[in-house]
Amino acid sequence: MLVIAIDSPVSVSSGVRRWSCDGGTTFGRGRTAGAVADSAGETRAGAVAEIGDPPTTNATASSPLKTWLPRRITVAFRAEVSRLNANRWGLFRGCLIQWCIVSNQPSLSQLQRAAVRELLRVAPVIDEVGRRFAAAGHEIALVGGPVRDLLLGRLSNDLDFATSARPDQIETCLVGWVDARWDMGRNYGTIGARVGEWDLEITTYRSDSYNGASRKPAVSFGDDLEGDLRRRDFAINAMALVLPERRFVDPFGGMDDLVNELLRTPSAPATSFGDDPLRMLRAARFVAQLGFGVTPEGVGAMRELADHIDIVSAERVRDELVKLLLARAPRLGLGLLVETGLAGHVLPELPALQLEVDEHHRHKDVYEHSLTVLEQAITLEDRLDGGGPDLVTRLAALLHDIGKPRTRRFSDDGSVTFHHHDVVGAKMATKRMKALRFPNDVTADVSRLVELHLRFHGYGSGEWTDSAVRRYVRDAGPLLDRLHVLTRADCTTRNARKADRLRRTYDDLEKRIDRLLVEEELASMRPDLDGRQIMDVLGIAPGPLVGKAYDFLLERRIEEGPLGAERARAELLSWWASAETGGAAP
């Protein structure tokens, strides 16, 4: 397969050989030139021609193909290129070739279209990088994730390069061009830079060796691109675009793996995962992000080497789990972690949810329920002010029932209970998240949501008083919107009537909350007197008594709504007098 992008006006007829379409029609010079050129025989800058899947199998002058082409920047038709060498097009690259791939996979056209679109966007930057390093006598290539994402049509502004240049030489090549430059790890050969909207990470070719006791390799610089690609985690991340000629390099079949949606290591999986066990978590993360599958050999190696993940720092484990949870399909990645035994080392509370089902089926499959709650919470994230993905909400959804295994009890009648699993689960969530070095605020928020996730079930059919609603809002605090999402997501019953009743009941609660928020400024609920006023009324100095008086007034505010300054003063004095006469200790 060959993809061509036109980046400047030029006649292309002289560069075309023979191409045949599925229907057998042969394209000579003129026909092919007509396919990529306008009526004057000249291309427009930025036009794209792809030789991929045709919209029709008949390419006669009166066919739909001819009328289809002018309406599309991207045109596609299948070509026989088995006898062509991509490098034969080198003399046209300056004005004609923007992207060139040779493969026998007819299903690549979608990837190729995505690649061309992304390449046209990033071309000015990578071309300049290529020119600068080539002028200095160095090899350089766009590598890894950016090449993968370019083919998937999801290129970010982070660009990774590999080069034969050493760190000092890298810096020399960037002088006078980049907006900023920094040292990202000179011992590892990496220099960072920023050019406009693009962040560049340029690393000297490397050859890593591992000793098995640590995932940190002994690094030595190399001079070979293929050797550098071999040390990558998966074949889809071991592709490169050599610059400035834009030659596509794929020594380990990463393109085929993209087409087949497969994660495969360049070397034997046991060797790759043994060298760096974090790659096993990265496999689960890519499964969640891309929806790809891992080869059977890879899954087997993950099972065999699961305990090797223990040598990886908690911070690195946490970072991969966060990326997995924020992906489009975290259930897939989490399922792989559980299946291979990795979850037992990094998040043991998750496989522990796979409780044996009681013979009377009187409780849900807690593991599947938790994953479903996570999925449903994701669909509700648009209710949050910041939208999604939202890490706190997703963590709370995943962990909300982790207290159930410890609190499960069987009654004499065979029923199953999980009393106080919300409180127990909140403590367990705190402990696990601290072990994984999550920030304190994230840990506190997730733990609080786990603790509150059952509160709504006391609402019944709307029996709560206004004071109970105020208390619900007060206890949730800034997490109220997330608690709304978690509570709604926690309904996984297959009974449509019950699900509808729960949904309508929570709708009613939210309406009551919204009404009180407007009427009483509930979002900023505080006593009717502040600390200074309390001290003036009671004639006391700053200290613990002020806090107790404040809490008393806040409790009255929750129970009765706004009191007003005069009534609050009277109730405060009454409380104080009762305390002084022994009626209640302040």
Coordinates of C-alpha atoms in Angstrom, one line a residue:
M1 CA 0.0 0.0 0.0
L2 CA 1.2 3.5 -0.8
V3 CA 0.0 6.8 0.6
I4 CA 0.9 10.0 -1.1
A5 CA 0.3 13.5 0.2
I6 CA 0.8 16.6 -2.0
D7 CA 2.3 19.5 -0.1
S8 CA 3.0 21.9 -3.0
P9 CA 1.6 22.6 -6.5
V10 CA 3.2 20.2 -8.9
S11 CA 2.3 18.1 -12.0
V12 CA 2.4 14.4 -10.9
S13 CA 1.9 12.6 -14.2
S14 CA 5.6 12.1 -14.8
G15 CA 5.9 10.3 -11.4
V16 CA 3.2 7.7 -11.9
R17 CA 3.7 4.1 -13.0
R18 CA 1.0 1.5 -13.6
W19 CA -1.7 1.0 -11.0
S20 CA -4.5 -1.5 -11.1
C21 CA -7.9 -1.2 -9.4
D22 CA -9.9 -4.1 -8.0
G23 CA -12.1 -4.2 -11.1
G24 CA -9.0 -4.7 -13.3
T25 CA -8.9 -1.2 -14.7
T26 CA -5.3 -0.1 -15.4
F27 CA -4.3 3.4 -14.5
G28 CA -1.7 4.9 -16.8
R29 CA 0.0 8.1 -16.3
G30 CA -2.8 10.3 -17.3
R31 CA -5.6 8.5 -15.4
T32 CA -3.6 8.5 -12.2
A33 CA -2.6 12.1 -12.6
G34 CA -6.2 13.0 -13.1
A35 CA -7.1 11.2 -9.9
V36 CA -4.8 13.4 -7.9
A37 CA -4.8 16.6 -9.9
D38 CA -7.4 19.2 -10.6
S39 CA -8.8 19.9 -14.1
A40 CA -5.7 21.9 -15.1
G41 CA -3.5 18.9 -14.3
E42 CA -2.0 20.6 -11.3
T43 CA -2.4 19.6 -7.7
R44 CA -3.4 22.0 -4.9
A45 CA -1.1 22.3 -1.9
G46 CA -2.3 20.1 0.9
A47 CA -4.2 17.7 -1.3
V48 CA -3.9 14.0 -0.4
A49 CA -3.9 10.9 -2.6
E50 CA -4.0 7.5 -0.9
I51 CA -3.7 4.2 -2.6
G52 CA -6.0 2.1 -0.4
D53 CA -9.6 0.9 -0.5
P54 CA -11.5 2.1 -3.5
P55 CA -15.0 3.6 -3.3
T56 CA -15.9 1.6 -6.4
T57 CA -14.3 -1.2 -8.4
N58 CA -14.9 0.5 -11.8
A59 CA -12.6 3.5 -12.6
T60 CA -13.9 4.4 -16.0
A61 CA -14.3 8.1 -16.9
S62 CA -18.1 7.9 -16.3
S63 CA -17.9 5.9 -13.0
P64 CA -18.7 7.2 -9.6
L65 CA -15.0 7.2 -8.8
K66 CA -14.4 10.2 -11.0
T67 CA -17.3 12.2 -9.6
W68 CA -16.4 11.2 -6.1
L69 CA -12.8 12.5 -6.3
P70 CA -13.4 16.3 -6.6
R71 CA -15.6 16.2 -3.5
R72 CA -12.9 14.7 -1.3
I73 CA -9.5 15.9 -0.2
T74 CA -8.7 12.3 0.5
V75 CA -9.0 9.8 -2.4
A76 CA -8.4 6.1 -2.2
F77 CA -7.9 3.2 -4.5
R78 CA -6.0 -0.1 -4.2
A79 CA -2.7 -0.6 -6.0
E80 CA -0.4 -3.4 -6.8
V81 CA 2.9 -2.2 -5.3
S82 CA 4.7 -5.5 -4.6
R83 CA 7.4 -4.7 -7.2
L84 CA 7.8 -1.1 -6.1
N85 CA 10.4 0.1 -3.7
A86 CA 9.2 3.0 -1.6
N87 CA 12.6 4.7 -2.0
R88 CA 12.1 5.0 -5.7
W89 CA 9.9 8.0 -4.9
G90 CA 12.8 9.8 -3.2
L91 CA 13.4 12.3 -5.9
F92 CA 9.8 13.5 -5.7
R93 CA 9.8 13.9 -1.9
G94 CA 10.7 17.5 -1.9
C95 CA 7.5 18.5 -3.7
L96 CA 5.3 15.5 -3.8
I97 CA 5.7 12.7 -1.2
Q98 CA 4.4 13.6 2.2
W99 CA 3.9 10.0 3.5
C100 CA 4.9 6.6 2.1
I101 CA 4.1 3.1 3.4
V102 CA 4.5 -0.2 1.6
S103 CA 2.5 -3.1 2.9
N104 CA 0.4 -6.0 1.6
Q105 CA -2.4 -5.3 4.1
P106 CA -5.5 -4.0 2.2
S107 CA -7.1 -3.0 5.5
L108 CA -4.6 -0.3 6.2
S109 CA -6.4 2.4 4.3
Q110 CA -8.1 3.8 7.4
L111 CA -4.8 3.9 9.2
Q112 CA -3.2 5.6 6.2
R113 CA -5.9 8.2 5.9
A114 CA -5.4 9.1 9.6
A115 CA -1.7 9.2 9.2
V116 CA -1.8 11.6 6.3
R117 CA -4.1 14.0 8.1
E118 CA -1.9 14.0 11.2
L119 CA 1.3 14.2 9.2
L120 CA 0.1 17.3 7.4
R121 CA -0.4 18.9 10.8
V122 CA 3.0 18.0 12.3
A123 CA 5.1 18.2 9.1
P124 CA 6.6 21.7 9.6
V125 CA 8.1 20.6 13.0
I126 CA 9.4 17.2 12.1
D127 CA 10.7 18.4 8.8
E128 CA 12.8 21.1 10.5
V129 CA 14.0 18.6 13.1
G130 CA 15.1 16.3 10.3
R131 CA 16.9 19.0 8.3
R132 CA 18.8 20.3 11.3
F133 CA 20.1 16.9 12.4
A134 CA 20.8 15.7 8.9
A135 CA 22.8 18.9 8.2
A136 CA 24.9 18.1 11.3
G137 CA 25.5 14.5 10.1
H138 CA 23.2 12.8 12.6
E139 CA 20.4 10.3 12.1
I140 CA 17.0 11.1 13.7
A141 CA 13.5 9.6 13.6
L142 CA 10.1 10.2 15.0
V143 CA 9.5 7.1 17.2
G144 CA 7.2 5.3 19.5
G145 CA 3.9 6.5 20.7
P146 CA 3.7 9.5 18.3
V147 CA 4.1 7.2 15.3
R148 CA 1.4 4.8 16.6
D149 CA -0.9 7.7 17.4
L150 CA -0.3 9.3 14.1
L151 CA -1.5 6.1 12.4
L152 CA -4.5 6.0 14.7
G153 CA -5.4 9.6 14.0
R154 CA -5.0 10.7 17.7
L155 CA -1.6 12.5 17.7
S156 CA -1.0 14.7 20.7
N157 CA 1.4 17.6 20.9
D158 CA 4.1 15.4 22.5
L159 CA 6.7 14.2 20.0
D160 CA 9.4 11.6 20.7
F161 CA 12.6 11.3 18.6
A162 CA 15.5 8.9 18.6
T163 CA 18.9 10.0 17.2
S164 CA 22.4 9.0 16.8
A165 CA 23.4 12.4 18.2
R166 CA 24.7 12.6 21.8
P167 CA 23.1 15.0 24.3
D168 CA 25.5 17.8 23.7
Q169 CA 25.1 17.4 19.9
I170 CA 21.3 17.4 20.3
E171 CA 21.4 20.7 22.1
T172 CA 23.6 22.2 19.4
C173 CA 21.1 21.2 16.7
L174 CA 18.3 22.9 18.5
V175 CA 20.1 26.2 19.2
G176 CA 18.4 29.2 17.6
W177 CA 15.2 27.4 16.8
V178 CA 13.3 26.1 19.8
D179 CA 11.4 28.3 22.2
A180 CA 12.7 26.5 25.3
R181 CA 15.1 23.7 26.0
W182 CA 15.7 21.6 29.2
D183 CA 17.7 18.6 30.4
M184 CA 15.3 15.7 31.0
G185 CA 18.0 13.1 31.9
R186 CA 21.3 13.6 30.3
N187 CA 22.6 10.3 31.6
Y188 CA 19.8 8.6 29.7
G189 CA 20.5 10.7 26.6
T190 CA 17.3 12.8 26.7
I191 CA 16.9 16.5 26.0
G192 CA 13.5 18.2 26.0
A193 CA 12.4 21.2 24.0
R194 CA 9.3 23.2 23.1
V195 CA 8.5 24.6 19.7
G196 CA 5.2 26.5 19.5
E197 CA 2.5 24.1 20.6
W198 CA 4.8 21.1 20.3
D199 CA 6.8 19.4 23.1
L200 CA 9.8 17.5 21.9
E201 CA 11.7 14.7 23.7
I202 CA 14.9 13.8 21.8
T203 CA 16.9 10.8 23.1
T204 CA 20.1 9.3 21.9
Y205 CA 19.9 5.7 20.6
R206 CA 20.1 3.4 23.6
S207 CA 20.8 -0.2 24.4
D208 CA 19.5 -1.2 27.9
S209 CA 20.5 -4.1 30.0
Y210 CA 18.7 -5.3 33.2
N211 CA 19.9 -7.3 36.2
G212 CA 16.5 -8.6 37.3
A213 CA 16.5 -6.9 40.8
S214 CA 15.4 -3.6 39.4
R215 CA 13.5 -2.3 36.5
K216 CA 16.0 0.5 36.0
P217 CA 18.4 -0.5 33.3
A218 CA 22.1 0.0 32.8
V219 CA 22.1 2.4 29.8
S220 CA 24.6 2.6 27.1
F221 CA 24.3 4.7 24.0
G222 CA 24.0 3.1 20.6
D223 CA 24.2 4.0 16.9
D224 CA 21.5 1.8 15.5
L225 CA 17.8 2.7 15.1
E226 CA 16.6 -0.9 15.0
G227 CA 18.4 -1.7 18.2
D228 CA 16.8 1.3 19.8
L229 CA 13.4 0.2 18.7
R230 CA 14.0 -3.4 19.9
R231 CA 14.0 -2.2 23.5
R232 CA 10.4 -0.8 23.3
D233 CA 7.6 -2.4 25.2
F234 CA 5.3 -3.4 22.2
A235 CA 5.6 -3.6 18.5
I236 CA 3.0 -0.9 18.0
N237 CA 5.4 1.4 19.9
A238 CA 8.5 0.2 17.9
M239 CA 7.8 1.9 14.6
A240 CA 9.6 5.0 13.3
L241 CA 9.6 7.6 10.7
V242 CA 13.1 8.4 9.6
L243 CA 13.7 12.1 8.9
P244 CA 14.0 14.2 6.9
E245 CA 13.1 11.7 4.1
R246 CA 10.0 10.4 6.0
R247 CA 10.9 6.7 5.5
F248 CA 8.7 4.4 7.5
V249 CA 10.5 1.8 9.5
D250 CA 8.6 -1.1 11.1
P251 CA 11.1 -4.0 11.9
F252 CA 8.8 -5.8 14.3
G253 CA 5.4 -5.7 12.5
G254 CA 3.8 -3.0 14.5
M255 CA 1.6 -1.9 11.6
D256 CA 0.1 -5.4 11.3
D257 CA -0.5 -5.3 15.1
L258 CA -2.4 -2.0 14.7
V259 CA -4.6 -3.5 12.0
N260 CA -5.2 -6.6 14.1
E261 CA -5.6 -4.6 17.3
L262 CA -2.9 -6.6 19.1
L263 CA -0.3 -6.0 21.7
R264 CA 2.8 -8.0 21.1
T265 CA 6.3 -7.5 22.5
P266 CA 9.3 -7.1 20.1
S267 CA 11.2 -9.8 22.0
A268 CA 9.9 -12.8 23.8
P269 CA 7.2 -11.7 26.3
A270 CA 8.9 -13.3 29.3
T271 CA 12.1 -11.5 28.5
S272 CA 10.5 -8.2 27.9
F273 CA 8.3 -8.3 31.0
G274 CA 11.1 -9.8 33.1
D275 CA 13.4 -6.9 32.1
D276 CA 10.8 -4.3 33.0
P277 CA 7.7 -5.6 34.9
L278 CA 6.0 -2.2 34.5
R279 CA 5.4 -3.2 30.9
M280 CA 2.7 -5.6 32.2
L281 CA 0.8 -2.7 33.7
R282 CA 1.3 -0.8 30.5
A283 CA -0.2 -3.7 28.6
A284 CA -3.3 -3.4 30.7
R285 CA -3.3 0.4 30.2
F286 CA -3.1 0.1 26.4
V287 CA -5.9 -2.5 26.5
A288 CA -8.1 0.1 28.3
Q289 CA -7.0 3.0 26.1
L290 CA -7.0 1.3 22.7
G291 CA -9.3 -1.7 23.1
F292 CA -6.5 -4.0 21.8
G293 CA -5.9 -7.6 23.0
V294 CA -2.7 -9.1 24.3
T295 CA -1.2 -12.1 22.6
P296 CA -1.8 -15.5 24.4
E297 CA 2.0 -15.7 24.9
G298 CA 1.9 -12.2 26.5
V299 CA -1.0 -13.1 28.8
G300 CA 0.8 -16.3 29.8
A301 CA 4.0 -14.3 30.6
M302 CA 2.0 -11.8 32.7
R303 CA 0.5 -14.6 34.8
E304 CA 3.9 -16.2 35.3
L305 CA 5.7 -13.0 36.2
A306 CA 2.9 -11.2 38.1
D307 CA 4.9 -11.1 41.3
H308 CA 7.8 -9.3 39.6
I309 CA 5.6 -6.2 39.7
D310 CA 6.6 -5.9 43.3
I311 CA 10.0 -4.4 42.4
V312 CA 8.3 -1.4 40.7
S313 CA 7.9 1.7 42.8
A314 CA 4.4 2.6 44.1
E315 CA 4.5 5.9 42.3
R316 CA 5.0 4.2 38.9
V317 CA 2.3 1.6 39.6
R318 CA -0.1 4.5 40.6
D319 CA 0.7 6.4 37.5
E320 CA -0.2 3.5 35.2
L321 CA -3.4 2.7 37.2
V322 CA -4.4 6.3 36.8
K323 CA -3.9 6.3 33.1
L324 CA -5.8 3.0 32.9
L325 CA -8.8 4.3 34.9
L326 CA -8.9 7.5 32.8
A327 CA -9.0 5.5 29.6
R328 CA -12.1 5.0 27.5
A329 CA -12.6 1.4 28.6
P330 CA -11.1 0.8 32.0
R331 CA -13.1 -2.4 32.5
L332 CA -11.0 -4.1 29.9
G333 CA -7.7 -3.2 31.5
L334 CA -8.9 -4.0 35.0
G335 CA -10.2 -7.4 33.8
L336 CA -6.7 -8.2 32.4
L337 CA -5.1 -7.3 35.7
V338 CA -7.4 -9.6 37.6
E339 CA -7.1 -12.4 35.0
T340 CA -3.3 -12.4 35.2
G341 CA -3.0 -12.0 38.9
L342 CA -1.4 -8.6 38.7
A343 CA -4.3 -7.0 40.5
G344 CA -3.5 -9.2 43.5
H345 CA -0.2 -7.3 43.8
V346 CA -1.2 -3.7 42.9
L347 CA -4.9 -3.5 43.9
P348 CA -5.8 -6.7 45.9
E349 CA -9.1 -5.3 47.0
L350 CA -10.4 -5.7 43.4
P351 CA -10.0 -9.5 42.9
A352 CA -11.2 -9.9 46.6
L353 CA -14.6 -8.7 45.3
Q354 CA -14.9 -12.0 43.4
L355 CA -16.9 -13.5 46.3
E356 CA -18.2 -17.0 45.8
V357 CA -21.8 -16.7 44.9
D358 CA -24.1 -18.0 47.6
E359 CA -26.2 -20.9 46.6
H360 CA -29.5 -18.9 46.9
H361 CA -28.1 -16.0 44.8
R362 CA -29.2 -13.5 47.5
H363 CA -26.5 -11.0 46.8
K364 CA -25.0 -9.6 43.6
D365 CA -21.7 -10.5 42.0
V366 CA -19.8 -7.8 43.8
Y367 CA -16.9 -7.7 41.3
E368 CA -19.1 -7.4 38.2
H369 CA -21.3 -5.0 40.0
S370 CA -18.3 -2.7 40.8
L371 CA -17.1 -2.7 37.2
T372 CA -20.6 -1.9 36.0
V373 CA -20.9 1.0 38.5
L374 CA -17.6 2.3 37.1
E375 CA -18.9 2.1 33.6
Q376 CA -22.2 3.8 34.5
A377 CA -20.4 6.5 36.4
I378 CA -18.3 7.2 33.3
T379 CA -21.5 7.7 31.3
L380 CA -22.7 10.2 33.9
E381 CA -19.5 12.3 34.1
D382 CA -21.1 15.0 31.8
R383 CA -23.1 16.0 34.9
L384 CA -19.9 17.2 36.6
D385 CA -18.8 20.8 36.1
G386 CA -15.5 19.7 34.6
G387 CA -17.0 16.9 32.6
G388 CA -14.8 13.8 32.4
P389 CA -12.7 11.8 32.8
D390 CA -12.8 12.4 36.5
L391 CA -10.3 10.4 38.5
V392 CA -12.0 10.8 41.9
T393 CA -15.4 9.7 40.7
R394 CA -13.9 6.7 38.9
L395 CA -11.9 5.6 41.8
A396 CA -14.8 5.9 44.2
A397 CA -17.0 3.9 41.8
L398 CA -14.5 1.1 41.5
L399 CA -13.8 1.0 45.3
H400 CA -17.2 1.8 46.7
D401 CA -17.9 -1.8 47.8
I402 CA -14.4 -3.0 48.7
G403 CA -15.6 -3.3 52.3
K404 CA -18.1 -6.1 51.5
P405 CA -15.8 -9.1 51.7
R406 CA -14.8 -8.1 55.3
T407 CA -18.4 -7.4 56.4
R408 CA -20.3 -10.3 54.7
R409 CA -22.4 -12.3 57.1
F410 CA -24.9 -15.1 56.5
S411 CA -28.1 -14.9 58.6
D412 CA -30.0 -17.9 59.9
D413 CA -32.5 -17.6 57.1
G414 CA -29.8 -17.8 54.5
S415 CA -29.8 -14.1 53.6
V416 CA -26.5 -12.2 53.3
T417 CA -25.7 -8.8 54.9
F418 CA -22.8 -6.4 54.5
H419 CA -23.5 -4.1 57.5
H420 CA -21.2 -1.0 57.7
H421 CA -19.3 -2.0 54.5
D422 CA -19.4 1.7 53.6
V423 CA -17.4 2.7 56.7
V424 CA -15.1 -0.3 56.5
G425 CA -14.6 0.4 52.7
A426 CA -13.7 4.0 53.3
K427 CA -10.9 3.0 55.7
M428 CA -9.7 0.4 53.2
A429 CA -9.7 2.9 50.3
T430 CA -7.6 5.3 52.4
K431 CA -5.1 2.6 53.3
R432 CA -4.7 1.4 49.7
M433 CA -4.5 4.8 48.2
K434 CA -1.8 5.9 50.7
A435 CA 0.1 2.8 49.9
L436 CA 0.0 3.8 46.2
R437 CA 1.1 7.3 47.1
F438 CA -2.0 9.1 45.8
P439 CA -2.2 12.8 46.8
N440 CA -3.8 13.4 50.2
D441 CA -6.7 15.4 48.7
V442 CA -7.6 12.7 46.2
T443 CA -7.4 10.0 48.9
A444 CA -9.6 12.0 51.2
D445 CA -12.2 12.7 48.5
V446 CA -12.4 9.1 47.4
S447 CA -12.7 7.8 50.9
R448 CA -15.4 10.3 51.7
L449 CA -17.5 9.2 48.7
V450 CA -17.1 5.5 49.6
E451 CA -18.3 6.4 53.1
L452 CA -21.3 8.3 51.8
H453 CA -22.4 6.1 48.9
L454 CA -25.2 4.4 50.9
R455 CA -26.6 7.5 52.5
F456 CA -29.3 8.0 49.8
H457 CA -30.9 4.6 50.6
G458 CA -32.2 6.1 53.9
Y459 CA -34.2 8.6 51.8
G460 CA -36.9 6.0 51.2
S461 CA -39.8 7.5 49.2
G462 CA -38.9 11.1 50.2
E463 CA -39.4 10.8 54.0
W464 CA -36.4 12.9 54.8
T465 CA -37.0 16.2 56.5
D466 CA -35.4 19.4 55.2
S467 CA -32.8 19.1 58.0
A468 CA -31.8 15.6 56.7
V469 CA -31.4 17.0 53.2
R470 CA -29.3 19.9 54.6
R471 CA -27.2 17.4 56.5
Y472 CA -26.7 15.3 53.3
V473 CA -25.5 18.4 51.5
R474 CA -23.3 19.5 54.4
D475 CA -21.7 16.0 54.7
A476 CA -21.0 15.8 50.9
G477 CA -19.6 19.4 50.8
P478 CA -17.8 20.0 47.5
L479 CA -18.2 16.4 46.6
L480 CA -22.0 16.7 46.2
D481 CA -22.1 16.5 42.4
R482 CA -19.7 13.5 42.4
L483 CA -21.9 11.8 45.1
H484 CA -24.9 12.4 42.8
V485 CA -23.1 10.6 40.0
L486 CA -21.9 7.7 42.2
T487 CA -25.3 7.2 43.8
R488 CA -27.0 7.0 40.4
A489 CA -24.3 4.7 39.0
D490 CA -24.7 2.4 41.9
C491 CA -28.1 1.3 40.6
T492 CA -27.4 -1.9 38.6
T493 CA -30.6 -3.8 39.2
R494 CA -32.0 -5.6 36.2
N495 CA -35.5 -5.0 37.5
A496 CA -36.7 -2.1 35.2
R497 CA -39.5 -1.1 37.6
K498 CA -37.2 -0.9 40.6
A499 CA -34.5 1.0 38.6
D500 CA -37.1 3.5 37.4
R501 CA -38.4 4.0 41.0
L502 CA -34.8 4.6 42.3
R503 CA -34.1 7.0 39.5
R504 CA -37.3 9.0 40.2
T505 CA -36.6 9.0 43.9
Y506 CA -33.2 10.5 43.4
D507 CA -34.6 13.0 40.9
D508 CA -36.9 14.1 43.8
L509 CA -33.9 14.4 46.2
E510 CA -31.9 16.5 43.7
K511 CA -34.9 18.8 43.2
R512 CA -35.2 19.3 47.0
I513 CA -31.5 20.0 47.2
D514 CA -31.7 22.5 44.3
R515 CA -34.6 24.3 46.0
L516 CA -32.8 24.6 49.3
L517 CA -29.6 25.7 47.6
V518 CA -31.5 28.6 46.1
E519 CA -33.7 29.5 49.1
E520 CA -31.0 29.1 51.8
E521 CA -27.7 29.5 50.0
L522 CA -27.1 25.9 51.1
A523 CA -23.8 25.6 49.1
S524 CA -22.2 28.0 51.6
M525 CA -24.0 26.9 54.7
R526 CA -22.6 28.3 57.9
P527 CA -24.0 29.6 61.3
D528 CA -25.8 32.9 61.5
L529 CA -23.0 34.2 63.6
D530 CA -19.3 34.0 62.8
G531 CA -16.4 33.4 65.2
R532 CA -15.9 37.0 66.1
Q533 CA -19.5 37.6 66.8
I534 CA -19.7 34.5 69.0
M535 CA -16.8 35.8 71.1
D536 CA -18.5 39.2 71.4
V537 CA -21.8 37.7 72.5
L538 CA -20.3 35.3 75.0
G539 CA -17.4 37.5 76.1
I540 CA -14.8 34.9 75.6
A541 CA -11.3 34.8 74.1
P542 CA -10.3 32.7 71.1
G543 CA -10.1 29.0 72.0
P544 CA -11.8 25.6 71.9
L545 CA -15.1 27.1 73.3
V546 CA -15.5 29.2 70.2
G547 CA -15.4 26.1 68.0
K548 CA -17.9 24.3 70.2
A549 CA -20.3 27.3 70.1
Y550 CA -19.8 27.5 66.3
D551 CA -20.7 23.8 66.0
F552 CA -23.8 24.3 68.1
L553 CA -25.1 27.1 65.9
L554 CA -24.2 25.1 62.7
E555 CA -26.3 22.2 64.0
R556 CA -29.2 24.6 64.7
R557 CA -28.8 26.0 61.2
I558 CA -29.0 22.4 59.7
E559 CA -32.0 21.5 61.8
E560 CA -34.1 24.6 61.3
G561 CA -32.7 26.5 58.4
P562 CA -31.6 30.2 58.6
L563 CA -32.2 31.6 62.1
G564 CA -31.3 35.2 61.7
A565 CA -28.8 37.1 63.8
E566 CA -31.1 37.9 66.7
R567 CA -32.6 34.4 67.1
A568 CA -29.1 32.9 66.8
R569 CA -27.8 35.3 69.5
A570 CA -30.7 34.2 71.8
E571 CA -30.2 30.5 71.3
L572 CA -26.4 30.9 71.8
L573 CA -26.9 32.6 75.1
S574 CA -29.5 30.0 76.2
W575 CA -27.0 27.2 75.3
W576 CA -24.3 29.0 77.2
A577 CA -26.4 29.5 80.2
S578 CA -27.4 25.9 80.2
A579 CA -23.8 24.8 80.0
E580 CA -22.8 27.1 82.9
T581 CA -25.5 25.7 85.1
G582 CA -24.4 22.1 84.3
G583 CA -27.2 21.4 81.8
A584 CA -24.7 20.7 79.0
A585 CA -21.0 20.9 78.8
P586 CA -19.8 23.3 76.2

